[in-house]
CSV table of N, CA, C and O in Angstrom, one decimal:
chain,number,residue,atom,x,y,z
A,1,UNK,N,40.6,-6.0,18.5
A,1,UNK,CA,39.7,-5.8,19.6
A,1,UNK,C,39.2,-7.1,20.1
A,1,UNK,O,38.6,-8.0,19.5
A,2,UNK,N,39.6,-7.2,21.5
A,2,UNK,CA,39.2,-8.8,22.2
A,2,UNK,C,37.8,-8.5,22.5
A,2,UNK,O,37.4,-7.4,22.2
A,3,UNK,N,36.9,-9.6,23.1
A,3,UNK,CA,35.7,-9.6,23.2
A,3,UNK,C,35.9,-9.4,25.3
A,3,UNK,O,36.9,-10.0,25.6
A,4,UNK,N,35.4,-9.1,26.0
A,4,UNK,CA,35.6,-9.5,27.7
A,4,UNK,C,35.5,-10.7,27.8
A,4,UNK,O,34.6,-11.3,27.3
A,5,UNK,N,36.6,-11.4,28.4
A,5,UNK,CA,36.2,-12.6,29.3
A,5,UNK,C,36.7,-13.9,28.1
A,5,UNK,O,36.7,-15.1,28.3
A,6,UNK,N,37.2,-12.9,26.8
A,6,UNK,CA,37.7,-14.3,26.1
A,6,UNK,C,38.9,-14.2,25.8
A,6,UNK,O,39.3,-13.2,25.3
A,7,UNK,N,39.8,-15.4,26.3
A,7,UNK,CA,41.6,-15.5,26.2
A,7,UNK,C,41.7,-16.4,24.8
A,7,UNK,O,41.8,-17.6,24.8
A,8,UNK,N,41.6,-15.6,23.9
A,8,UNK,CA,41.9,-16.4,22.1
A,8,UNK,C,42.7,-15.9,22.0
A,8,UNK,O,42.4,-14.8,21.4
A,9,UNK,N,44.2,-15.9,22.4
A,9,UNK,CA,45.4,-15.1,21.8
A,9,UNK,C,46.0,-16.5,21.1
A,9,UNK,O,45.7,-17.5,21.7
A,10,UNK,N,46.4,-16.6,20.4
A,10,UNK,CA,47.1,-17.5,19.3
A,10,UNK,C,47.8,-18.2,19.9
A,10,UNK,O,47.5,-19.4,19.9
A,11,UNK,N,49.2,-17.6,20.8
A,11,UNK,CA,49.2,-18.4,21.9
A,11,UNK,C,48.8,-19.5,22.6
A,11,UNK,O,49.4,-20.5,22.7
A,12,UNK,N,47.9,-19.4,23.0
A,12,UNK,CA,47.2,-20.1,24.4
A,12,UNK,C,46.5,-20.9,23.4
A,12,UNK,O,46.7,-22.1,23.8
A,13,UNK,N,45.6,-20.9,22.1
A,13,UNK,CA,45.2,-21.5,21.2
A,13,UNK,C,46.4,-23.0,20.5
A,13,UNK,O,46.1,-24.1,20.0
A,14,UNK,N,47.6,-22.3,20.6
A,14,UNK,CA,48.0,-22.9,19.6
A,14,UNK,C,48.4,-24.3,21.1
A,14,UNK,O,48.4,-25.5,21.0
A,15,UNK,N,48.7,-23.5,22.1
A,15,UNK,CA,49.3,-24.6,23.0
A,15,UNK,C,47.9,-25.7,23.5
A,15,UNK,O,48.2,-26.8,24.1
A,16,UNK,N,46.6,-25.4,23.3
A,16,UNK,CA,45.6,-26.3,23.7
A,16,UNK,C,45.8,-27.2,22.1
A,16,UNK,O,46.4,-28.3,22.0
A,17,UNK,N,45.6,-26.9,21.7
A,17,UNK,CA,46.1,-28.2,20.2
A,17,UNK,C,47.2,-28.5,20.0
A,17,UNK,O,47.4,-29.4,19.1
A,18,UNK,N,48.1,-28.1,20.6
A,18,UNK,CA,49.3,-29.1,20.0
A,18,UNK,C,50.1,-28.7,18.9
A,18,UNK,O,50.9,-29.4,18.3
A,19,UNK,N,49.8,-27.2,18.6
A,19,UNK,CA,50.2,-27.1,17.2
A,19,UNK,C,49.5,-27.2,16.1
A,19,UNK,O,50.0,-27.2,15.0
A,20,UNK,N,48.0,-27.5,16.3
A,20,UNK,CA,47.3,-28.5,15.4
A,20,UNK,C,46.2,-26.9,14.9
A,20,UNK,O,45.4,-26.2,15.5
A,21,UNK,N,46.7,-27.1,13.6
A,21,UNK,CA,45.2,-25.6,13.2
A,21,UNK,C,43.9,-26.0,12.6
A,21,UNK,O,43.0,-25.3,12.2
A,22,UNK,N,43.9,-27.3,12.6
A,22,UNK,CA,42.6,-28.0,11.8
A,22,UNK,C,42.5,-29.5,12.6
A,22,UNK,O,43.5,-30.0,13.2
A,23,UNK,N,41.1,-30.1,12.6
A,23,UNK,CA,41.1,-31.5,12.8
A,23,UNK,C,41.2,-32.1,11.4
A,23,UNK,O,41.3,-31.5,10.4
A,24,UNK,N,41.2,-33.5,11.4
A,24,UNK,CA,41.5,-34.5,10.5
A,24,UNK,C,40.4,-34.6,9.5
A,24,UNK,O,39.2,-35.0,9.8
A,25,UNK,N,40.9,-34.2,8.1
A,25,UNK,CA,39.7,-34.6,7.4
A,25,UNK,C,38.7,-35.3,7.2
A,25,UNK,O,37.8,-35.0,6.5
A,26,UNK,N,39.0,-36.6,8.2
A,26,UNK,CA,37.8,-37.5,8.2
A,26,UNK,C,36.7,-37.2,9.6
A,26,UNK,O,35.7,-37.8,10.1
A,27,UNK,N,37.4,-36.0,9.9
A,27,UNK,CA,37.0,-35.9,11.3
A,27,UNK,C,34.9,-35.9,11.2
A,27,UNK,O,34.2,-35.4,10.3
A,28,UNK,N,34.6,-36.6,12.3
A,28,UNK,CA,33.2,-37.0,12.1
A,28,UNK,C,32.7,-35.2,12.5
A,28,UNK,O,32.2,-34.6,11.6
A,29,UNK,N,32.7,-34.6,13.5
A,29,UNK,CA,32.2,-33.1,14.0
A,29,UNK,C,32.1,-32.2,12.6
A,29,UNK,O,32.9,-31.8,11.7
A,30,UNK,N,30.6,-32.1,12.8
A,30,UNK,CA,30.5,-30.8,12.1
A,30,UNK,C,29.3,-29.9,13.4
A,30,UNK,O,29.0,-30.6,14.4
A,31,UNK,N,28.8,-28.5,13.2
A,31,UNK,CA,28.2,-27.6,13.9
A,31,UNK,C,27.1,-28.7,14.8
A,31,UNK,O,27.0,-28.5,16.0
A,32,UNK,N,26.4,-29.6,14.2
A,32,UNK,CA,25.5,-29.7,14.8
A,32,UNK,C,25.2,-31.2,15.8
A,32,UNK,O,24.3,-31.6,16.6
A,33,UNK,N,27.1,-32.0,15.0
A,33,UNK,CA,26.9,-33.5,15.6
A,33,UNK,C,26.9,-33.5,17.3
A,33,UNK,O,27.6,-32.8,18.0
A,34,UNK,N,26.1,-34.4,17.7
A,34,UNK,CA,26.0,-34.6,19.0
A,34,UNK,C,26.7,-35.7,19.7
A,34,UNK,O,26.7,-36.9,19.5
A,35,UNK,N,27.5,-34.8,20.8
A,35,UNK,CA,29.3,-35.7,21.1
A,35,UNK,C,28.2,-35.9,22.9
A,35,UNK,O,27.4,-35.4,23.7
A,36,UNK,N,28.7,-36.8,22.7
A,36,UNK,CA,28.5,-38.2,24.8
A,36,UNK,C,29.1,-38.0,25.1
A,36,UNK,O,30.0,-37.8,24.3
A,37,UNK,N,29.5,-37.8,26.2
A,37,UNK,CA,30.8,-38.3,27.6
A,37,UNK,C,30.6,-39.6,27.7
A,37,UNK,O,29.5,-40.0,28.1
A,38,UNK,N,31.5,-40.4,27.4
A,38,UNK,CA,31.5,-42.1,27.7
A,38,UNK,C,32.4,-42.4,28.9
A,38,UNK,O,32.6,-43.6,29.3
A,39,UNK,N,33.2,-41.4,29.6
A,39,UNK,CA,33.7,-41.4,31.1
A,39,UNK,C,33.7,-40.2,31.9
A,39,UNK,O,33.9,-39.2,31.3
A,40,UNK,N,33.7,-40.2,32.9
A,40,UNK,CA,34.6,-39.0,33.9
A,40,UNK,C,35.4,-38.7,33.4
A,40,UNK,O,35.9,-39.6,32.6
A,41,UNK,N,36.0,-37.3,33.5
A,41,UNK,CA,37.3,-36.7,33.4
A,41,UNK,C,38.1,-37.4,35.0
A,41,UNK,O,37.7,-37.7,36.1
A,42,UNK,N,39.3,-37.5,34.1
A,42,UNK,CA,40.4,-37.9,34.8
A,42,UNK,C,41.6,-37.0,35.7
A,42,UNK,O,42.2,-36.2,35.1
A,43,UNK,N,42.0,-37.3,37.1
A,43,UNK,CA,42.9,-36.4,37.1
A,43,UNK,C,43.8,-36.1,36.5
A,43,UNK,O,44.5,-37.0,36.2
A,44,UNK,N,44.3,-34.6,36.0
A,44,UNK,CA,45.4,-34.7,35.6
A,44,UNK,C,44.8,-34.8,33.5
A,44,UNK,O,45.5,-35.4,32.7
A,45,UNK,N,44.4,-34.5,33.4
A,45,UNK,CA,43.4,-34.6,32.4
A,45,UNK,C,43.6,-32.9,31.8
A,45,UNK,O,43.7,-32.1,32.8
A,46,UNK,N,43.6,-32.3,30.6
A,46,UNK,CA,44.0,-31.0,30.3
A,46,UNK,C,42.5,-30.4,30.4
A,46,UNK,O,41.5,-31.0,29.8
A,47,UNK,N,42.5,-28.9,31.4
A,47,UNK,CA,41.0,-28.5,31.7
A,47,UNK,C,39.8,-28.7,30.8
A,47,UNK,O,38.6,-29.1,30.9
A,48,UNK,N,40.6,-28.5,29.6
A,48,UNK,CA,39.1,-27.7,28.6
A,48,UNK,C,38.6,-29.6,27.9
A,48,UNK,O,37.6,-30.0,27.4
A,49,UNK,N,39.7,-30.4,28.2
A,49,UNK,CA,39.2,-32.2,27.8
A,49,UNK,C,38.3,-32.6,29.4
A,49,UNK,O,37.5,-33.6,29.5
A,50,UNK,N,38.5,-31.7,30.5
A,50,UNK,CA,37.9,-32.5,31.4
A,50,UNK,C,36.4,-31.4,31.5
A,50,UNK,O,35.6,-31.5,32.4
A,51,UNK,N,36.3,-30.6,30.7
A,51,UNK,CA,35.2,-29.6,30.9
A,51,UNK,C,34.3,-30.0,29.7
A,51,UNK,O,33.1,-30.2,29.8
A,52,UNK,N,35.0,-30.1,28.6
A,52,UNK,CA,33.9,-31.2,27.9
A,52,UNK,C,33.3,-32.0,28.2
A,52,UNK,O,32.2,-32.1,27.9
A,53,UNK,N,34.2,-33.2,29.1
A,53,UNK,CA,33.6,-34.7,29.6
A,53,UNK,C,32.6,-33.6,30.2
A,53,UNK,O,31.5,-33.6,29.6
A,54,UNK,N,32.7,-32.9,31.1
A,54,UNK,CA,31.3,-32.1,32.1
A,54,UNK,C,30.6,-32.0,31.2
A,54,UNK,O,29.9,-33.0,31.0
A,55,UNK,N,30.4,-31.3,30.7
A,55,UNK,CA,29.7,-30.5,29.6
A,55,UNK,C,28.2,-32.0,28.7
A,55,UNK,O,27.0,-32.0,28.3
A,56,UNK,N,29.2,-32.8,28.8
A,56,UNK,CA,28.8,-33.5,27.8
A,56,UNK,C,28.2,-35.2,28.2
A,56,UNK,O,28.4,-36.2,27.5
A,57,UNK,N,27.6,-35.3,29.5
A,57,UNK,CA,27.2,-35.6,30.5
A,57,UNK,C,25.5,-36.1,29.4
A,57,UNK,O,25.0,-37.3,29.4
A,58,UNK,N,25.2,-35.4,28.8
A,58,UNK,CA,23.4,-35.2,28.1
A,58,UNK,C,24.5,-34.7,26.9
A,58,UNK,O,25.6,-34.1,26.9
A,59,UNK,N,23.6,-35.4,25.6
A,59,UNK,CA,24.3,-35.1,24.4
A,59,UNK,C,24.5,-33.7,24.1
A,59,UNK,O,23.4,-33.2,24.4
A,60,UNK,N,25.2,-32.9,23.8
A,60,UNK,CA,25.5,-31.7,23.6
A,60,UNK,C,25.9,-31.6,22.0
A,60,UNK,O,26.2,-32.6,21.4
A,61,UNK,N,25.9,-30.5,21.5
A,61,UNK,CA,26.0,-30.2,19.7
A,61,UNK,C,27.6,-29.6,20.0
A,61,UNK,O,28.0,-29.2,21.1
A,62,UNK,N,28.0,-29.6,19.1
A,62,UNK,CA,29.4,-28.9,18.9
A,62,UNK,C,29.6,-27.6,19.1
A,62,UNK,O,30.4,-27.1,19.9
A,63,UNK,N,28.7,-26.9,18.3
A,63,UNK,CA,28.7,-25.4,18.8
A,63,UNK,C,28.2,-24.9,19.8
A,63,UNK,O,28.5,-23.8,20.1
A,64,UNK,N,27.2,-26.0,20.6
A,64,UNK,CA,27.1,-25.3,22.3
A,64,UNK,C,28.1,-25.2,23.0
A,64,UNK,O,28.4,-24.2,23.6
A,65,UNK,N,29.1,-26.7,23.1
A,65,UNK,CA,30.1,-27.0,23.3
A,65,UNK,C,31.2,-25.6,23.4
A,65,UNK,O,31.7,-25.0,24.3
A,66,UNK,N,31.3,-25.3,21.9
A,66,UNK,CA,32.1,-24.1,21.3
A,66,UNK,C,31.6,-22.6,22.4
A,66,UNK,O,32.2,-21.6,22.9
A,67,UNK,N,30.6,-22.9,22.5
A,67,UNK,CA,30.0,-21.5,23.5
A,67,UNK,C,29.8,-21.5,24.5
A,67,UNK,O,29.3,-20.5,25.0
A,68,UNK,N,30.1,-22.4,25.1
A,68,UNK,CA,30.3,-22.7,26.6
A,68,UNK,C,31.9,-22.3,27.1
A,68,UNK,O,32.4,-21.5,28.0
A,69,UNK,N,32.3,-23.3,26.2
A,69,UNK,CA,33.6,-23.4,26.3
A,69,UNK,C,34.8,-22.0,25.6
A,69,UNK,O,36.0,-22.0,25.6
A,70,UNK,N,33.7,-20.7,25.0
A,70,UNK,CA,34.4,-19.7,24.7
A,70,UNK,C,35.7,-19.7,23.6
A,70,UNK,O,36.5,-18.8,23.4
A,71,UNK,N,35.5,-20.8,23.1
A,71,UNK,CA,36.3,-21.0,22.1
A,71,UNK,C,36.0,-21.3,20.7
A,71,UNK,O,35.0,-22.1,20.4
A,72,UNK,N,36.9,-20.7,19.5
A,72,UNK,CA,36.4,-20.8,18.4
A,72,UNK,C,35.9,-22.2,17.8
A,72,UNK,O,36.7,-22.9,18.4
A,73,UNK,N,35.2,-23.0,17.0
A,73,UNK,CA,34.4,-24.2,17.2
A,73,UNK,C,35.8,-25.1,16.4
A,73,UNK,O,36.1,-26.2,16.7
A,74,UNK,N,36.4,-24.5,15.7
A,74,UNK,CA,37.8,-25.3,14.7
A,74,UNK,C,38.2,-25.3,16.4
A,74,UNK,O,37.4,-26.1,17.0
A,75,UNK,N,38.8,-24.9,16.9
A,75,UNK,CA,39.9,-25.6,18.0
A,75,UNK,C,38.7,-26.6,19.1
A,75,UNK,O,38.9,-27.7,19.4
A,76,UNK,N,37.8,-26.0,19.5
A,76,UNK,CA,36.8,-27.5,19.8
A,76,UNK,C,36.8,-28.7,19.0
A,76,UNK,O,37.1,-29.7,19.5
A,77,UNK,N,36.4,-28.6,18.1
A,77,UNK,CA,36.4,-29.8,17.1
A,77,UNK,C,37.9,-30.5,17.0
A,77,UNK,O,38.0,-31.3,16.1
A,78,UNK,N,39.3,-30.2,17.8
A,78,UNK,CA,40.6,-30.5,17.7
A,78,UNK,C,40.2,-31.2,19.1
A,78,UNK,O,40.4,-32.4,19.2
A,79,UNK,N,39.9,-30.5,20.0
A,79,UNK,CA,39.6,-31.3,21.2
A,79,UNK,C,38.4,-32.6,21.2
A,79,UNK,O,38.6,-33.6,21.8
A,80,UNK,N,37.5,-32.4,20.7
A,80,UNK,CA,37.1,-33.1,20.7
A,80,UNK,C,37.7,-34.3,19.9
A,80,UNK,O,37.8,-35.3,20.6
A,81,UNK,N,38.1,-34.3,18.7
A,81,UNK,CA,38.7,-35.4,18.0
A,81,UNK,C,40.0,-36.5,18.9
A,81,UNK,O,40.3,-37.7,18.7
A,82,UNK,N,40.5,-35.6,19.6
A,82,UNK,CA,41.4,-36.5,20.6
A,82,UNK,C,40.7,-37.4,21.7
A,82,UNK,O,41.1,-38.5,22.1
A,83,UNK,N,39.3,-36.5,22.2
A,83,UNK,CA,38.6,-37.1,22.8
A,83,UNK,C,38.3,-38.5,22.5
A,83,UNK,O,38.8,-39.5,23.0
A,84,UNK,N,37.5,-38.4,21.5
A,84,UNK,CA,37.1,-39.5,20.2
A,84,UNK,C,38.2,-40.4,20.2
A,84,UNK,O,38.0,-41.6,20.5
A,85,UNK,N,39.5,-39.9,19.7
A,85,UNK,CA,40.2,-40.8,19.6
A,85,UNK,C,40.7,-41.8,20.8
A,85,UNK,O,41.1,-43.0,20.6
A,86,UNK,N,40.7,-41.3,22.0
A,86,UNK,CA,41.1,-41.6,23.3
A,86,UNK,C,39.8,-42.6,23.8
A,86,UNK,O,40.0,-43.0,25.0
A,87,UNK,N,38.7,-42.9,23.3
A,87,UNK,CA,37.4,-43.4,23.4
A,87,UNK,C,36.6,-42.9,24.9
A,87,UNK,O,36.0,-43.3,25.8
A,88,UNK,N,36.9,-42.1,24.4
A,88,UNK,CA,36.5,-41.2,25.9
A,88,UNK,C,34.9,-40.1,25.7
A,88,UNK,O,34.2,-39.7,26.6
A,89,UNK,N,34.8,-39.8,24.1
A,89,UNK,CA,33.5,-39.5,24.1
A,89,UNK,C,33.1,-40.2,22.7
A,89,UNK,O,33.8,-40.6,21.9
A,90,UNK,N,31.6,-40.1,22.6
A,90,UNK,CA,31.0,-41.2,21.1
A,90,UNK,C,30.6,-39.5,20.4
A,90,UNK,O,30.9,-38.4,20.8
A,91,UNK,N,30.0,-39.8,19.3
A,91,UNK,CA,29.6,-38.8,18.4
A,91,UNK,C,28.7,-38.9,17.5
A,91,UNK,O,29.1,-39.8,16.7
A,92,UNK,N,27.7,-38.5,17.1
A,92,UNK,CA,26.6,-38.8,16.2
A,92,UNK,C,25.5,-37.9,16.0
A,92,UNK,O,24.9,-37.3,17.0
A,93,UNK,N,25.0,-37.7,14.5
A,93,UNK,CA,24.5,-36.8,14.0
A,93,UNK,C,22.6,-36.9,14.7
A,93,UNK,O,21.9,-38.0,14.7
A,94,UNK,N,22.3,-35.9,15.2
A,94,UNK,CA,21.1,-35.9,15.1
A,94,UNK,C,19.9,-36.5,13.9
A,94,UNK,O,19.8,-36.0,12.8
A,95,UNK,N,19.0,-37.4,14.5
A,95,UNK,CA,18.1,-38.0,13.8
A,95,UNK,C,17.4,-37.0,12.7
A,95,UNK,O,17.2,-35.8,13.0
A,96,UNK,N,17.1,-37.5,11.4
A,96,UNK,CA,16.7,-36.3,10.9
A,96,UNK,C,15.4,-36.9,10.3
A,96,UNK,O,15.6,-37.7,9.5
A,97,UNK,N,13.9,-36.6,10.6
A,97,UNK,CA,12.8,-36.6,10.5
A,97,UNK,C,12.9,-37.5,9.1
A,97,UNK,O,13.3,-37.0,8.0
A,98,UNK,N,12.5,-38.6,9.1
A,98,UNK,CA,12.1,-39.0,7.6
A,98,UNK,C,10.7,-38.8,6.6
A,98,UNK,O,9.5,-38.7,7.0
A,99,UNK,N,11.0,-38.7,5.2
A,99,UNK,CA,10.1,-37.8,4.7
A,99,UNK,C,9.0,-38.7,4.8
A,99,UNK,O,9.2,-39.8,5.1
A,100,UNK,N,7.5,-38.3,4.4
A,100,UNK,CA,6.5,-39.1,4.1
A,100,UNK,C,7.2,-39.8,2.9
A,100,UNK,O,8.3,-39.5,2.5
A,101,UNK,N,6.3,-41.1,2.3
A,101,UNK,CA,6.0,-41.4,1.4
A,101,UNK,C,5.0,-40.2,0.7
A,101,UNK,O,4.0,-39.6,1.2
A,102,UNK,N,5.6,-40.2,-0.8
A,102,UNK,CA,4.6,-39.5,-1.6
A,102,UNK,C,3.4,-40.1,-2.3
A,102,UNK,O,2.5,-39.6,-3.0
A,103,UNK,N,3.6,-41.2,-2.1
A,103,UNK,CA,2.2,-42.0,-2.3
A,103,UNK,C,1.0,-41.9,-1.7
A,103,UNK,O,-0.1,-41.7,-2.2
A,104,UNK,N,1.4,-42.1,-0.3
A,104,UNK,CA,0.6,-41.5,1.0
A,104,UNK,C,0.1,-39.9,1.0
A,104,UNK,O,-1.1,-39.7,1.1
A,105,UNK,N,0.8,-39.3,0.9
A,105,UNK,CA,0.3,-37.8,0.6
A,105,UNK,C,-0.9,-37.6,-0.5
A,105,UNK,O,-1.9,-36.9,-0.4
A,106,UNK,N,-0.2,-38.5,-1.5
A,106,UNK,CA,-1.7,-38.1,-2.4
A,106,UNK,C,-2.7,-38.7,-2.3
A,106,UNK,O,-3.7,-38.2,-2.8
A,107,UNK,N,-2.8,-40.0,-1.6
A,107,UNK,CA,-3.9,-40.4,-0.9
A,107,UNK,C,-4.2,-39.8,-0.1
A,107,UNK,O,-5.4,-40.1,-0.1
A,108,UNK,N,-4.0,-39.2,0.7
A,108,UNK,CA,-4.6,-38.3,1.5
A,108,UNK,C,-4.6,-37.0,1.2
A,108,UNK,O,-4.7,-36.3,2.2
A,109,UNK,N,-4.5,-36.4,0.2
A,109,UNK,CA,-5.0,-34.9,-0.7
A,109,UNK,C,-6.2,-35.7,-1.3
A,109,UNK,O,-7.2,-35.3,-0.7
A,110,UNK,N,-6.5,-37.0,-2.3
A,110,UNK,CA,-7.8,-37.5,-2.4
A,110,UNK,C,-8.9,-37.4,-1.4
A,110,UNK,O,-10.0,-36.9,-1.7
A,111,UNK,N,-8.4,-38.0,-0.1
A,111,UNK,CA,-9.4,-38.5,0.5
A,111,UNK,C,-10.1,-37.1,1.3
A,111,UNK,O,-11.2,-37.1,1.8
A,112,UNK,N,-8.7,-35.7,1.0
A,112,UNK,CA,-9.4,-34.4,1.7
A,112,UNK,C,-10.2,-33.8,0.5
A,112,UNK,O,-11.3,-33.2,0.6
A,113,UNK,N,-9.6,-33.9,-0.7
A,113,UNK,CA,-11.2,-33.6,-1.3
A,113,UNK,C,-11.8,-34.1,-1.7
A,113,UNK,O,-12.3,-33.5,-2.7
A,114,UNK,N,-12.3,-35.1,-1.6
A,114,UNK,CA,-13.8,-36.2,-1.8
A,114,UNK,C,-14.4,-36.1,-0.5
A,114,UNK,O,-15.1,-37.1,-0.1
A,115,UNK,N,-14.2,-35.1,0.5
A,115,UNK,CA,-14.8,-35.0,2.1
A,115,UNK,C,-15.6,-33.5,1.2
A,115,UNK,O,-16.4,-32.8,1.8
């Protein structure tokens, strides 16, 4: 049972990759890395490579990407990686909050109970 409005037939899947059912082990994309447009799409350019460059204008995560673009996130992450490879978009993991010092913490559990 298809979902409306989505063309994932194996087919049409296998012809946007190339034949390719996975990206490259080293591949940098996981769910949440955030991929740039570092140019315009080009004429002549395969739709769904020139609808990411759109897309990806403001950093965008992989799986919005995947849900925009109505396709499962393994064959995004194939597109993207050619992207990458073509230096056509950058990629990088969102900043991830660094922890306090725990030194600091308990100086400041002191200084809230001696108040």
């Amino acid at each position: 049972m298809s979902r409306p409005g989505r063309d994932d037939s194996p087919d049409r899947l296998y012809t946007l990759t190339g034949g390719r059912a996975r990206s490259a082990p080293d591949s940098p994309f996981d769910l949440v890395t955030l991929v740039v447009a570092e140019c315009d799409p080009a004429p002549g350019m395969q739709s769904e490579h020139a609808a990411i460059l759109r897309l990806t204008r403001l950093p965008t995560a992989v799986v919005e990407l995947a849900a925009e673009l109505r396709l499962p996130v393994s064959i995004t992450k194939i597109l993207l990686a050619d992207l990458l490879a073509a230096g056509r978009v950058s990629a990088r993991h969102p900043r991830r909050a660094a922890l306090p010092d725990p030194d600091v913490l308990e100086q400041v559990l002191v200084g809230l109970r001696n108040l």
